[in-house]
């Protein structure tokens, strides 16, 4: 899952540095998520990011 996100959204520099080591298991990738009331249920997350002129604005509560 993490390698797919890096492949899709990562910069060329990050892809070149991280993905080869992840594919050989030299590096282990992981991600975490949590929110009050949803735990690790990704479908229950309510925090959202909205694109702005300056980047992104996050709306929600993180635990």
Coordinates of N, CA and C in Angstrom, one line a residue:
X1 N 0.8 -1.2 0.0 CA 0.0 0.0 0.0 C 0.9 1.3 0.0
X2 N 1.9 1.3 0.8 CA 2.7 2.5 0.9 C 3.5 2.7 -0.4
X3 N 4.1 1.6 -0.9 CA 4.8 1.7 -2.1 C 4.0 2.2 -3.3
X4 N 2.7 1.8 -3.3 CA 1.8 2.3 -4.4 C 1.6 3.8 -4.2
X5 N 1.4 4.3 -3.0 CA 1.2 5.7 -2.8 C 2.4 6.5 -3.2
X6 N 3.6 6.0 -2.8 CA 4.9 6.7 -3.2 C 5.0 6.7 -4.7
X7 N 4.7 5.5 -5.3 CA 4.8 5.5 -6.8 C 3.9 6.4 -7.5
X8 N 2.7 6.6 -7.0 CA 1.7 7.5 -7.6 C 1.9 8.9 -7.3
X9 N 2.3 9.2 -6.0 CA 2.3 10.6 -5.6 C 3.7 11.2 -5.3
X10 N 4.7 10.3 -5.2 CA 6.0 10.7 -4.7 C 6.8 11.4 -5.8
X11 N 7.8 12.2 -5.4 CA 8.7 12.9 -6.4 C 9.6 11.8 -7.0
X12 N 10.2 12.1 -8.1 CA 11.2 11.2 -8.7 C 12.3 10.9 -7.8
X13 N 12.7 11.9 -7.0 CA 13.8 11.7 -6.1 C 13.4 10.7 -5.0
X14 N 12.2 10.8 -4.4 CA 11.8 9.9 -3.4 C 11.6 8.5 -3.9
X15 N 11.0 8.4 -5.1 CA 10.8 7.1 -5.7 C 12.1 6.4 -5.9
X16 N 13.1 7.1 -6.4 CA 14.4 6.5 -6.7 C 15.1 6.1 -5.4
X17 N 14.9 6.8 -4.3 CA 15.6 6.5 -3.0 C 14.9 5.4 -2.2
X18 N 13.5 5.4 -2.2 CA 12.8 4.6 -1.3 C 12.3 3.3 -2.0
X19 N 11.8 3.3 -3.2 CA 11.1 2.1 -3.8 C 12.1 0.9 -4.0
X20 N 13.3 1.1 -4.5 CA 14.1 -0.1 -4.7 C 14.4 -0.8 -3.4
X21 N 14.6 0.0 -2.3 CA 14.9 -0.6 -1.0 C 13.7 -1.3 -0.4
X22 N 12.5 -0.7 -0.7 CA 11.3 -1.4 -0.2 C 11.0 -2.7 -0.9
X23 N 11.3 -2.7 -2.2 CA 11.0 -3.9 -3.0 C 11.9 -5.1 -2.6
X24 N 13.1 -4.8 -2.1 CA 14.0 -5.8 -1.6 C 13.9 -6.1 -0.1
X25 N 13.0 -5.4 0.5 CA 12.7 -5.5 2.0 C 13.9 -5.0 2.8
X26 N 14.8 -4.2 2.2 CA 15.8 -3.6 3.0 C 15.2 -2.5 3.9
X27 N 14.1 -1.9 3.4 CA 13.3 -0.9 4.1 C 11.9 -1.4 4.2
X28 N 11.3 -1.3 5.4 CA 9.9 -1.6 5.5 C 9.1 -0.3 5.6
X29 N 8.0 -0.2 4.9 CA 7.2 1.0 4.8 C 5.9 0.7 5.6
X30 N 5.4 1.8 6.2 CA 4.1 1.6 6.9 C 3.5 3.0 7.0
X31 N 2.2 3.1 7.3 CA 1.5 4.3 7.6 C 0.5 4.1 8.7
X32 N 0.2 5.1 9.4 CA -0.8 5.1 10.5 C -1.8 6.1 10.3
X33 N -3.0 5.8 10.7 CA -4.1 6.8 10.7 C -5.0 6.6 11.9
X34 N -5.5 7.7 12.4 CA -6.5 7.6 13.5 C -7.2 8.9 13.7
X35 N -8.4 8.8 14.2 CA -9.2 10.0 14.4 C -10.2 9.6 15.6
X36 N -10.5 10.6 16.4 CA -11.5 10.3 17.5 C -12.8 9.7 16.9
X37 N -13.2 8.6 17.4 CA -14.4 8.0 17.0 C -14.3 7.0 15.8
X38 N -13.1 7.0 15.2 CA -13.0 6.1 14.0 C -11.8 5.1 14.2
X39 N -10.9 5.3 15.1 CA -9.8 4.4 15.3 C -9.0 4.3 14.0
X40 N -8.8 3.1 13.5 CA -8.1 2.9 12.3 C -9.0 2.5 11.1
X41 N -10.3 2.8 11.2 CA -11.3 2.6 10.1 C -11.2 3.7 9.1
X42 N -10.5 3.5 8.0 CA -10.3 4.5 7.0 C -11.6 5.1 6.5
X43 N -12.6 4.2 6.4 CA -13.9 4.7 5.8 C -14.6 5.7 6.7
X44 N -14.3 5.6 8.0 CA -15.0 6.5 9.0 C -14.3 7.8 9.2
X45 N -13.1 8.0 8.6 CA -12.4 9.3 8.8 C -13.2 10.5 8.2
X46 N -13.2 11.6 9.0 CA -13.9 12.8 8.6 C -13.0 13.9 8.2
X47 N -11.7 13.9 8.5 CA -10.8 14.9 8.2 C -10.6 15.0 6.7
X48 N -10.6 16.2 6.1 CA -10.5 16.4 4.7 C -9.5 17.5 4.4
X49 N -8.9 17.4 3.3 CA -8.0 18.4 2.8 C -8.6 19.1 1.6
X50 N -8.6 20.4 1.6 CA -9.1 21.2 0.5 C -8.0 22.0 -0.1
X51 N -7.8 22.0 -1.4 CA -6.8 22.7 -2.1 C -7.0 24.2 -2.0
X52 N -6.0 25.0 -1.6 CA -6.1 26.4 -1.6 C -5.0 27.0 -2.4
X53 N -5.0 28.3 -2.6 CA -3.9 29.0 -3.3 C -2.6 28.8 -2.7
X54 N -2.5 28.5 -1.4 CA -1.3 28.4 -0.7 C -0.9 26.9 -0.5
X55 N -1.7 26.0 -0.9 CA -1.4 24.5 -0.7 C -2.7 23.8 -0.4
X56 N -2.8 23.4 0.9 CA -4.0 22.6 1.3 C -4.4 23.1 2.7
X57 N -5.7 23.1 3.0 CA -6.3 23.4 4.3 C -6.9 22.1 4.8
X58 N -6.5 21.7 6.0 CA -7.0 20.5 6.6 C -8.2 20.9 7.5
X59 N -9.3 20.2 7.4 CA -10.5 20.4 8.2 C -10.8 19.1 8.9
X60 N -10.7 19.1 10.2 CA -11.1 17.9 11.0 C -10.3 17.8 12.3
X61 N -10.4 16.7 13.0 CA -9.7 16.5 14.3 C -8.9 15.3 14.2
X62 N -7.6 15.4 14.6 CA -6.8 14.2 14.6 C -6.5 13.9 16.0
X63 N -6.3 12.6 16.3 CA -6.0 12.1 17.6 C -4.5 12.0 17.8

